[in-house]
Amino acid sequence: MSLTDTYFAEMSGALRAAGIFQPCLVLDLDRLDHNIAAIKAKFATGLDLRLVDKSLPCLPLIDYIRAAFATDRLMTFHLPISAEMLKVFPQVDLLLGKPMPVAGARHALTKGVLAGLGEATSRIVWLIDTEERLAAYGSLAAELDRELRVCFEVDVGLHRGGISDPDSLARAVSALANYPRLKCEGVMAYEAHIGHIPKLLGGPAKAGVKAISLFRQYVACLAADQRKILNLGGSSTALLYDSWVGANELSIGSAFMLPTDFDVPSLSQLRPAAFIATPILKVVDVQAPGLDQRSWLLQKLGLLPRRGCFLYGGKWMAKPVHPVGMKTDKTFGFSTNQQFMALPDNVNVGPDDYAFLRPTQSEFVLQQFGSIQVYSGGKFVEQWAALPFS
C-alpha cells in the first residue's frame, strides 16, 4: 500500500503531459487491476458478487469490474442512477440498498425516472424494513396492478433500522399473504459494525459470529422460493467470509478504490487506486492573518506552521498524502477555492507542482469532478464520465 515520492513525481509528469492543470480525480487502473485480482483471490467460493453502485458512480468503472467478475448483480441507492443502470446494462438485477419512500417509488414508476422503461423496472428489488412499509408497498403494487419484487432488510447488530429480530421477520413473511402482488426475493443484512466492536465487549470476532448467527435465523424464516437473494457483507467485511456464512452473495464497492475509511486489516492486501490531484498555487512563509510580524510567537508555541501552500480548490473529503508531511490547517479556514495546507519546513515544492490527496470515501467524491482521469502505465489513457448526482 506504500505510496512513494517517485510514484507521485511520475503521476505529476503525466498530468503535465496530458495538459491537466486543475483539480481532478485520478483512477490508477493498474492498482484497480491489482485490487480486482486480490479480491478475487479472497472472495468466498460459490458466492456471487453484488457491486455497490453508489461507491463506484461511473458507468465505465462499473462495467470494467462487472466484466472482471462476470456479475450482473448491483446494489443501488438513488433512483436516477438506478434508471441509468437499467438503460445501460440490460441484464443487471438491482437490489435497493435502502428503503425508498413509497411516494417516491410511485412517482418514479409512473411519472419520474423509471417511467417509460417498461419491463426493465421488473429488474428492481425494493427494500422493506418494517411491516408498515410492507403494507405500503403492497398497496402500491395493487394500485399499479403489477408485481413488485421485494427483499427484507434485517438487523444483525448494526442497528441502523430494518426488521429487528427473526420473530418479526416471520410475521412479515406471513403478512405477505395479504399482498399477492408482492414477491419476496430474500433478505439483505449489513454488518459494518463488527470491525469496530472493542475487545472489552467481545471484539470483532464475537460480533461477527453473532451477526452470522442472526443472519441464518432470518434466512430460516423464508421458504425455499423466497431465498433468491441472501445478501450480506460490505467492503470492510465481505472478504472475512467463506462459503459457510449462509449467504449466496456479498456486496462490495469502495474496496476496489480503497479510500482511507477502508484502511482496515481485512483489506490490507489492497492498494489505494483513487486520488485527488491538484496544482499548488502558492508556497508561503506563513503569517497569521492580521498578526504580521508577530506570527513568530504562535510559531514558537507550535500553534502556527512556518511554511504552507494554497491549493487549487479544496475542502474535499480527502486526506493529504503528497508532498509528504502536508497537513490540513485551520489558520485560514477551509476553502473550496484556495485551501491552505501546512508544509514541513524542509519540503521542496513550489507553485505549479501538484499536491495529492486520498478520498476518505469513493461515493460522492468520485462525482465531484465530472469525470475521472484514468492513469495506466505511467500516462493518462482515458477519461471516464462520472454519473451525475441526479
CSV table of C-alpha atoms in Angstrom, one decimal:
chain,number,residue,atom,x,y,z
A,1,MET,CA,0.0,0.0,0.0
A,2,SER,CA,3.1,2.2,0.1
A,3,LEU,CA,3.0,5.5,-1.8
A,4,THR,CA,6.3,7.0,-2.7
A,5,ASP,CA,7.7,10.3,-3.9
A,6,THR,CA,8.7,8.6,-7.2
A,7,TYR,CA,5.1,7.4,-7.7
A,8,PHE,CA,3.7,11.0,-7.4
A,9,ALA,CA,6.5,12.5,-9.4
A,10,GLU,CA,5.7,10.2,-12.3
A,11,MET,CA,2.0,11.0,-12.0
A,12,SER,CA,2.8,14.7,-11.9
A,13,GLY,CA,4.7,14.4,-15.1
A,14,ALA,CA,1.8,12.5,-16.7
A,15,LEU,CA,-0.6,15.2,-15.6
A,16,ARG,CA,1.5,17.9,-17.3
A,17,ALA,CA,1.9,15.8,-20.4
A,18,ALA,CA,-1.9,15.3,-20.6
A,19,GLY,CA,-2.5,19.1,-20.1
A,20,ILE,CA,-4.3,18.7,-16.8
A,21,PHE,CA,-3.8,21.8,-14.7
A,22,GLN,CA,-6.9,21.8,-12.5
A,23,PRO,CA,-8.2,19.6,-9.7
A,24,CYS,CA,-9.1,16.2,-10.9
A,25,LEU,CA,-10.0,12.7,-9.7
A,26,VAL,CA,-7.4,10.2,-10.8
A,27,LEU,CA,-8.1,6.4,-11.1
A,28,ASP,CA,-5.0,4.3,-11.2
A,29,LEU,CA,-6.1,1.5,-13.5
A,30,ASP,CA,-3.1,-0.7,-12.7
A,31,ARG,CA,-3.8,-0.5,-9.0
A,32,LEU,CA,-7.5,-1.2,-9.7
A,33,ASP,CA,-6.4,-4.4,-11.6
A,34,HIS,CA,-4.3,-5.4,-8.6
A,35,ASN,CA,-7.3,-4.9,-6.2
A,36,ILE,CA,-9.6,-6.9,-8.5
A,37,ALA,CA,-7.2,-9.8,-8.5
A,38,ALA,CA,-6.7,-9.6,-4.7
A,39,ILE,CA,-10.4,-9.6,-4.1
A,40,LYS,CA,-11.0,-12.5,-6.5
A,41,ALA,CA,-8.3,-14.5,-4.6
A,42,LYS,CA,-10.0,-14.0,-1.3
A,43,PHE,CA,-13.7,-14.0,-2.4
A,44,ALA,CA,-15.7,-16.9,-1.0
A,45,THR,CA,-16.1,-19.8,-3.4
A,46,GLY,CA,-19.6,-20.4,-4.6
A,47,LEU,CA,-20.9,-16.9,-3.7
A,48,ASP,CA,-21.8,-14.1,-6.2
A,49,LEU,CA,-20.5,-10.5,-6.0
A,50,ARG,CA,-23.1,-7.7,-5.9
A,51,LEU,CA,-21.4,-4.4,-6.9
A,52,VAL,CA,-22.4,-1.3,-5.0
A,53,ASP,CA,-23.1,1.5,-7.5
A,54,LYS,CA,-23.0,4.4,-5.1
A,55,SER,CA,-19.4,3.6,-4.3
A,56,LEU,CA,-18.4,3.3,-8.0
A,57,PRO,CA,-20.5,6.0,-9.6
A,58,CYS,CA,-19.2,5.8,-13.1
A,59,LEU,CA,-20.6,3.5,-15.8
A,60,PRO,CA,-17.3,2.5,-17.4
A,61,LEU,CA,-15.9,1.8,-14.0
A,62,ILE,CA,-18.8,-0.4,-13.0
A,63,ASP,CA,-18.7,-2.2,-16.4
A,64,TYR,CA,-15.0,-2.8,-16.0
A,65,ILE,CA,-15.4,-4.5,-12.6
A,66,ARG,CA,-18.6,-6.3,-13.7
A,67,ALA,CA,-16.7,-7.9,-16.6
A,68,ALA,CA,-13.9,-9.0,-14.4
A,69,PHE,CA,-16.3,-10.8,-12.1
A,70,ALA,CA,-18.9,-11.8,-14.6
A,71,THR,CA,-21.6,-10.4,-12.4
A,72,ASP,CA,-25.0,-8.9,-13.2
A,73,ARG,CA,-25.9,-8.1,-9.6
A,74,LEU,CA,-25.8,-4.4,-8.5
A,75,MET,CA,-26.9,-2.7,-5.3
A,76,THR,CA,-28.4,0.7,-6.0
A,77,PHE,CA,-29.2,3.6,-3.7
A,78,HIS,CA,-30.6,6.5,-5.8
A,79,LEU,CA,-33.4,6.0,-8.3
A,80,PRO,CA,-32.0,8.4,-11.0
A,81,ILE,CA,-28.8,6.3,-11.0
A,82,SER,CA,-30.9,3.1,-10.8
A,83,ALA,CA,-32.6,4.2,-14.1
A,84,GLU,CA,-29.2,4.6,-15.8
A,85,MET,CA,-28.2,1.1,-14.7
A,86,LEU,CA,-31.3,-0.3,-16.2
A,87,LYS,CA,-30.8,1.5,-19.5
A,88,VAL,CA,-27.1,0.7,-20.0
A,89,PHE,CA,-26.9,-2.8,-18.6
A,90,PRO,CA,-29.8,-4.9,-20.0
A,91,GLN,CA,-29.1,-7.9,-17.8
A,92,VAL,CA,-28.4,-6.4,-14.4
A,93,ASP,CA,-30.5,-7.2,-11.4
A,94,LEU,CA,-30.9,-4.2,-9.0
A,95,LEU,CA,-31.3,-4.6,-5.2
A,96,LEU,CA,-32.2,-1.4,-3.4
A,97,GLY,CA,-29.6,-0.8,-0.6
A,98,LYS,CA,-32.0,1.4,1.4
A,99,PRO,CA,-35.8,1.6,1.6
A,100,MET,CA,-37.4,4.2,-0.7
A,101,PRO,CA,-40.3,6.3,0.4
A,102,VAL,CA,-43.3,4.7,-1.2
A,103,ALA,CA,-44.5,8.0,-2.7
A,104,GLY,CA,-41.0,8.3,-4.3
A,105,ALA,CA,-41.3,4.8,-5.7
A,106,ARG,CA,-44.8,5.6,-7.1
A,107,HIS,CA,-43.6,8.8,-8.7
A,108,ALA,CA,-40.5,7.2,-10.2
A,109,LEU,CA,-42.5,4.4,-11.7
A,110,THR,CA,-45.4,6.5,-13.0
A,111,LYS,CA,-44.0,9.9,-13.9
A,112,GLY,CA,-40.4,10.0,-12.9
A,113,VAL,CA,-37.1,8.5,-13.9
A,114,LEU,CA,-38.4,4.9,-14.2
A,115,ALA,CA,-41.5,5.7,-16.2
A,116,GLY,CA,-41.2,4.6,-19.7
A,117,LEU,CA,-38.7,1.9,-19.0
A,118,GLY,CA,-41.3,-0.8,-19.3
A,119,GLU,CA,-40.3,-4.3,-18.3
A,120,ALA,CA,-36.8,-3.2,-17.3
A,121,THR,CA,-38.2,-2.0,-14.0
A,122,SER,CA,-39.1,-5.6,-13.1
A,123,ARG,CA,-35.3,-6.0,-12.5
A,124,ILE,CA,-35.6,-3.8,-9.4
A,125,VAL,CA,-35.9,-5.4,-6.0
A,126,TRP,CA,-37.4,-2.9,-3.5
A,127,LEU,CA,-36.2,-3.0,0.1
A,128,ILE,CA,-38.7,-3.5,3.0
A,129,ASP,CA,-37.6,-2.6,6.5
A,130,THR,CA,-40.9,-2.6,8.5
A,131,GLU,CA,-44.3,-4.2,8.4
A,132,GLU,CA,-45.7,-0.7,7.8
A,133,ARG,CA,-43.6,-0.3,4.7
A,134,LEU,CA,-44.6,-3.8,3.6
A,135,ALA,CA,-48.2,-2.7,3.7
A,136,ALA,CA,-47.5,0.5,1.8
A,137,TYR,CA,-45.7,-1.4,-1.0
A,138,GLY,CA,-48.4,-4.0,-1.0
A,139,SER,CA,-51.0,-1.2,-1.6
A,140,LEU,CA,-48.7,0.4,-4.3
A,141,ALA,CA,-48.5,-2.9,-6.1
A,142,ALA,CA,-52.3,-3.3,-6.1
A,143,GLU,CA,-52.7,0.3,-7.2
A,144,LEU,CA,-50.4,-0.1,-10.1
A,145,ASP,CA,-51.7,-3.7,-10.8
A,146,ARG,CA,-48.2,-5.0,-11.2
A,147,GLU,CA,-45.8,-7.4,-9.4
A,148,LEU,CA,-43.2,-5.7,-7.2
A,149,ARG,CA,-40.2,-7.8,-6.1
A,150,VAL,CA,-39.1,-7.1,-2.5
A,151,CYS,CA,-36.4,-8.0,-0.1
A,152,PHE,CA,-36.4,-7.6,3.6
A,153,GLU,CA,-33.7,-5.5,5.3
A,154,VAL,CA,-32.7,-7.3,8.5
A,155,ASP,CA,-30.7,-6.0,11.5
A,156,VAL,CA,-27.8,-8.2,12.5
A,157,GLY,CA,-26.3,-5.8,15.0
A,158,LEU,CA,-25.7,-2.5,13.2
A,159,HIS,CA,-29.0,-1.1,14.5
A,160,ARG,CA,-29.5,1.2,11.5
A,161,GLY,CA,-33.0,0.1,11.1
A,162,GLY,CA,-34.5,-3.0,9.4
A,163,ILE,CA,-36.5,-5.9,10.7
A,164,SER,CA,-35.3,-6.1,14.3
A,165,ASP,CA,-35.5,-9.9,15.1
A,166,PRO,CA,-36.4,-13.2,13.4
A,167,ASP,CA,-39.8,-13.4,15.0
A,168,SER,CA,-40.7,-10.0,13.4
A,169,LEU,CA,-39.5,-11.3,10.1
A,170,ALA,CA,-41.6,-14.4,10.4
A,171,ARG,CA,-44.7,-12.2,11.0
A,172,ALA,CA,-43.8,-10.0,8.0
A,173,VAL,CA,-43.4,-13.1,5.8
A,174,SER,CA,-46.8,-14.4,7.0
A,175,ALA,CA,-48.3,-11.0,6.2
A,176,LEU,CA,-47.1,-11.3,2.5
A,177,ALA,CA,-50.3,-13.4,2.0
A,178,ASN,CA,-52.3,-10.1,2.2
A,179,TYR,CA,-50.3,-8.6,-0.7
A,180,PRO,CA,-50.5,-11.0,-3.6
A,181,ARG,CA,-48.7,-8.6,-6.0
A,182,LEU,CA,-45.5,-8.6,-3.8
A,183,LYS,CA,-42.9,-11.3,-4.5
A,184,CYS,CA,-40.4,-11.9,-1.7
A,185,GLU,CA,-36.9,-12.4,-3.0
A,186,GLY,CA,-34.9,-12.7,0.2
A,187,VAL,CA,-33.1,-10.7,2.9
A,188,MET,CA,-30.3,-8.1,3.0
A,189,ALA,CA,-28.1,-7.5,6.0
A,190,TYR,CA,-25.2,-5.1,6.6
A,191,GLU,CA,-22.7,-5.7,9.4
A,192,ALA,CA,-20.2,-2.8,9.0
A,193,HIS,CA,-20.2,-2.5,12.8
A,194,ILE,CA,-18.3,-5.7,13.5
A,195,GLY,CA,-14.8,-4.3,12.9
A,196,HIS,CA,-15.4,-1.5,15.4
A,197,ILE,CA,-16.5,-3.5,18.5
A,198,PRO,CA,-13.9,-3.0,21.3
A,199,LYS,CA,-12.3,-6.1,22.8
A,200,LEU,CA,-13.8,-5.2,26.1
A,201,LEU,CA,-17.2,-6.0,24.6
A,202,GLY,CA,-16.0,-9.2,22.8
A,203,GLY,CA,-14.3,-7.7,19.8
A,204,PRO,CA,-14.9,-8.1,16.1
A,205,ALA,CA,-14.7,-11.9,16.1
A,206,LYS,CA,-17.6,-12.3,18.6
A,207,ALA,CA,-19.6,-9.6,16.9
A,208,GLY,CA,-19.1,-11.5,13.6
A,209,VAL,CA,-20.2,-14.8,15.0
A,210,LYS,CA,-23.3,-13.1,16.4
A,211,ALA,CA,-24.1,-11.4,13.1
A,212,ILE,CA,-23.8,-14.6,11.1
A,213,SER,CA,-26.0,-16.5,13.6
A,214,LEU,CA,-28.7,-13.9,13.4
A,215,PHE,CA,-28.5,-13.8,9.6
A,216,ARG,CA,-29.0,-17.6,9.4
A,217,GLN,CA,-32.0,-17.3,11.8
A,218,TYR,CA,-33.5,-14.7,9.4
A,219,VAL,CA,-32.9,-16.9,6.4
A,220,ALA,CA,-34.7,-19.8,8.2
A,221,CYS,CA,-37.9,-17.7,8.2
A,222,LEU,CA,-38.0,-17.8,4.4
A,223,ALA,CA,-39.5,-20.5,2.3
A,224,ALA,CA,-37.2,-22.1,-0.3
A,225,ASP,CA,-38.6,-20.0,-3.2
A,226,GLN,CA,-38.0,-16.8,-1.1
A,227,ARG,CA,-34.2,-17.2,-0.9
A,228,LYS,CA,-33.1,-15.9,-4.3
A,229,ILE,CA,-31.2,-13.1,-2.6
A,230,LEU,CA,-29.4,-13.8,0.7
A,231,ASN,CA,-27.2,-10.7,0.8
A,232,LEU,CA,-24.5,-10.0,3.3
A,233,GLY,CA,-21.3,-8.1,3.6
A,234,GLY,CA,-19.8,-4.8,2.7
A,235,SER,CA,-16.3,-3.7,1.6
A,236,SER,CA,-14.9,-3.9,5.1
A,237,THR,CA,-16.3,-7.3,5.9
A,238,ALA,CA,-17.0,-9.3,2.7
A,239,LEU,CA,-13.5,-10.8,2.5
A,240,LEU,CA,-13.7,-12.2,6.0
A,241,TYR,CA,-16.2,-14.9,5.0
A,242,ASP,CA,-16.1,-18.3,3.4
A,243,SER,CA,-18.9,-20.1,1.8
A,244,TRP,CA,-20.1,-21.3,5.3
A,245,VAL,CA,-21.5,-17.9,6.0
A,246,GLY,CA,-25.0,-18.8,4.9
A,247,ALA,CA,-25.3,-16.0,2.2
A,248,ASN,CA,-25.4,-16.5,-1.5
A,249,GLU,CA,-24.0,-13.1,-2.4
A,250,LEU,CA,-21.7,-10.5,-0.9
A,251,SER,CA,-21.7,-6.8,-1.6
A,252,ILE,CA,-18.5,-4.8,-2.3
A,253,GLY,CA,-18.0,-1.3,-3.7
A,254,SER,CA,-15.5,1.0,-2.0
A,255,ALA,CA,-12.8,-1.7,-1.5
A,256,PHE,CA,-11.9,-1.5,-5.2
A,257,MET,CA,-10.9,2.1,-4.8
A,258,LEU,CA,-9.6,1.7,-1.2
A,259,PRO,CA,-10.4,5.2,0.2
A,260,THR,CA,-9.0,6.0,3.6
A,261,ASP,CA,-12.1,4.9,5.5
A,262,PHE,CA,-11.4,1.4,4.4
A,263,ASP,CA,-7.8,1.1,5.6
A,264,VAL,CA,-8.8,-2.0,7.7
A,265,PRO,CA,-7.0,-5.3,8.3
A,266,SER,CA,-9.3,-7.3,6.1
A,267,LEU,CA,-8.3,-5.1,3.1
A,268,SER,CA,-4.5,-5.0,3.8
A,269,GLN,CA,-3.6,-6.6,0.5
A,270,LEU,CA,-5.3,-3.8,-1.5
A,271,ARG,CA,-3.8,-0.6,-2.8
A,272,PRO,CA,-5.2,2.9,-2.9
A,273,ALA,CA,-6.4,3.4,-6.5
A,274,ALA,CA,-8.1,6.8,-6.4
A,275,PHE,CA,-6.5,10.2,-5.8
A,276,ILE,CA,-7.4,13.8,-6.0
A,277,ALA,CA,-4.6,15.7,-7.8
A,278,THR,CA,-4.5,19.5,-7.8
A,279,PRO,CA,-1.9,22.2,-8.6
A,280,ILE,CA,-0.2,24.1,-5.8
A,281,LEU,CA,-0.9,27.8,-6.5
A,282,LYS,CA,1.3,29.4,-3.9
A,283,VAL,CA,4.0,28.4,-1.4
A,284,VAL,CA,4.3,30.9,1.5
A,285,ASP,CA,6.2,31.7,4.7
A,286,VAL,CA,3.2,31.7,7.0
A,287,GLN,CA,1.9,34.8,8.7
A,288,ALA,CA,-1.3,34.6,10.6
A,289,PRO,CA,-4.0,37.0,9.2
A,290,GLY,CA,-3.7,40.4,10.9
A,291,LEU,CA,-0.7,39.5,13.1
A,292,ASP,CA,2.0,40.2,10.5
A,293,GLN,CA,5.5,40.0,12.1
A,294,ARG,CA,4.1,38.9,15.4
A,295,SER,CA,3.3,35.5,13.9
A,296,TRP,CA,6.6,34.2,15.2
A,297,LEU,CA,5.2,33.9,18.7
A,298,LEU,CA,2.5,31.5,17.6
A,299,GLN,CA,5.1,29.5,15.6
A,300,LYS,CA,7.3,29.4,18.7
A,301,LEU,CA,4.4,27.9,20.6
A,302,GLY,CA,3.7,25.4,17.9
A,303,LEU,CA,0.3,27.0,17.1
A,304,LEU,CA,1.2,28.1,13.6
A,305,PRO,CA,3.2,26.4,10.8
A,306,ARG,CA,6.2,28.2,9.4
A,307,ARG,CA,5.5,27.1,5.8
A,308,GLY,CA,2.4,26.4,3.9
A,309,CYS,CA,0.8,26.3,0.5
A,310,PHE,CA,-2.5,27.2,-1.1
A,311,LEU,CA,-4.2,24.6,-3.4
A,312,TYR,CA,-6.3,25.0,-6.4
A,313,GLY,CA,-9.7,24.1,-4.9
A,314,GLY,CA,-10.1,22.2,-1.6
A,315,LYS,CA,-12.4,21.2,1.3
A,316,TRP,CA,-12.7,17.7,-0.2
A,317,MET,CA,-13.5,14.6,1.8
A,318,ALA,CA,-9.9,13.6,1.4
A,319,LYS,CA,-6.6,13.3,3.3
A,320,PRO,CA,-3.3,14.7,2.1
A,321,VAL,CA,-0.6,12.2,1.0
A,322,HIS,CA,1.8,14.3,-1.0
A,323,PRO,CA,4.0,16.3,-0.5
A,324,VAL,CA,5.0,14.1,2.5
A,325,GLY,CA,4.0,15.9,5.7
A,326,MET,CA,1.4,18.2,4.1
A,327,LYS,CA,-1.4,18.7,6.6
A,328,THR,CA,-4.7,20.5,6.8
A,329,ASP,CA,-4.6,23.6,8.9
A,330,LYS,CA,-7.3,25.9,10.1
A,331,THR,CA,-5.2,29.1,10.2
A,332,PHE,CA,-7.0,30.5,7.1
A,333,GLY,CA,-10.1,28.4,7.5
A,334,PHE,CA,-11.3,25.8,5.0
A,335,SER,CA,-11.9,26.8,1.4
A,336,THR,CA,-13.3,25.2,-1.7
A,337,ASN,CA,-11.5,27.9,-3.7
A,338,GLN,CA,-7.9,28.0,-2.3
A,339,GLN,CA,-7.3,25.5,0.5
A,340,PHE,CA,-4.4,26.4,2.8
A,341,MET,CA,-2.2,23.4,3.9
A,342,ALA,CA,0.7,23.4,6.3
A,343,LEU,CA,4.0,22.1,5.0
A,344,PRO,CA,7.1,20.8,6.8
A,345,ASP,CA,9.9,23.3,6.9
A,346,ASN,CA,12.2,21.3,4.6
A,347,VAL,CA,9.7,20.2,1.9
A,348,ASN,CA,10.9,21.1,-1.6
A,349,VAL,CA,7.8,22.2,-3.6
A,350,GLY,CA,6.8,25.3,-5.5
A,351,PRO,CA,4.0,26.8,-7.4
A,352,ASP,CA,2.6,24.7,-10.3
A,353,ASP,CA,3.8,21.4,-8.6
A,354,TYR,CA,1.0,19.0,-7.8
A,355,ALA,CA,-0.5,18.0,-4.4
A,356,PHE,CA,-2.3,14.7,-4.0
A,357,LEU,CA,-5.0,13.6,-1.5
A,358,ARG,CA,-6.7,10.3,-0.9
A,359,PRO,CA,-10.5,10.4,-0.8
A,360,THR,CA,-11.9,9.2,2.6
A,361,GLN,CA,-14.8,7.6,0.6
A,362,SER,CA,-15.4,6.8,-3.0
A,363,GLU,CA,-19.1,7.6,-3.1
A,364,PHE,CA,-19.9,11.2,-3.9
A,365,VAL,CA,-16.2,12.2,-4.1
A,366,LEU,CA,-15.8,10.4,-7.5
A,367,GLN,CA,-18.8,12.5,-8.8
A,368,GLN,CA,-17.4,15.9,-7.7
A,369,PHE,CA,-15.1,16.4,-10.7
A,370,GLY,CA,-17.5,15.5,-13.5
A,371,SER,CA,-15.0,13.0,-15.0
A,372,ILE,CA,-12.4,10.6,-13.9
A,373,GLN,CA,-8.9,10.7,-15.3
A,374,VAL,CA,-7.7,7.1,-15.9
A,375,TYR,CA,-4.0,6.5,-15.3
A,376,SER,CA,-2.2,3.4,-16.5
A,377,GLY,CA,1.4,2.5,-17.5
A,378,GLY,CA,2.7,5.9,-16.4
A,379,LYS,CA,0.3,8.0,-18.5
A,380,PHE,CA,-3.3,9.1,-18.7
A,381,VAL,CA,-5.1,6.9,-21.2
A,382,GLU,CA,-8.8,7.7,-20.9
A,383,GLN,CA,-11.4,10.0,-19.4
A,384,TRP,CA,-14.5,8.3,-17.9
A,385,ALA,CA,-17.6,10.3,-17.2
A,386,ALA,CA,-18.9,10.1,-13.6
A,387,LEU,CA,-22.6,9.7,-13.0
A,388,PRO,CA,-24.4,13.0,-12.1
A,389,PHE,CA,-26.0,13.4,-8.7
A,390,SER,CA,-29.5,13.4,-10.2
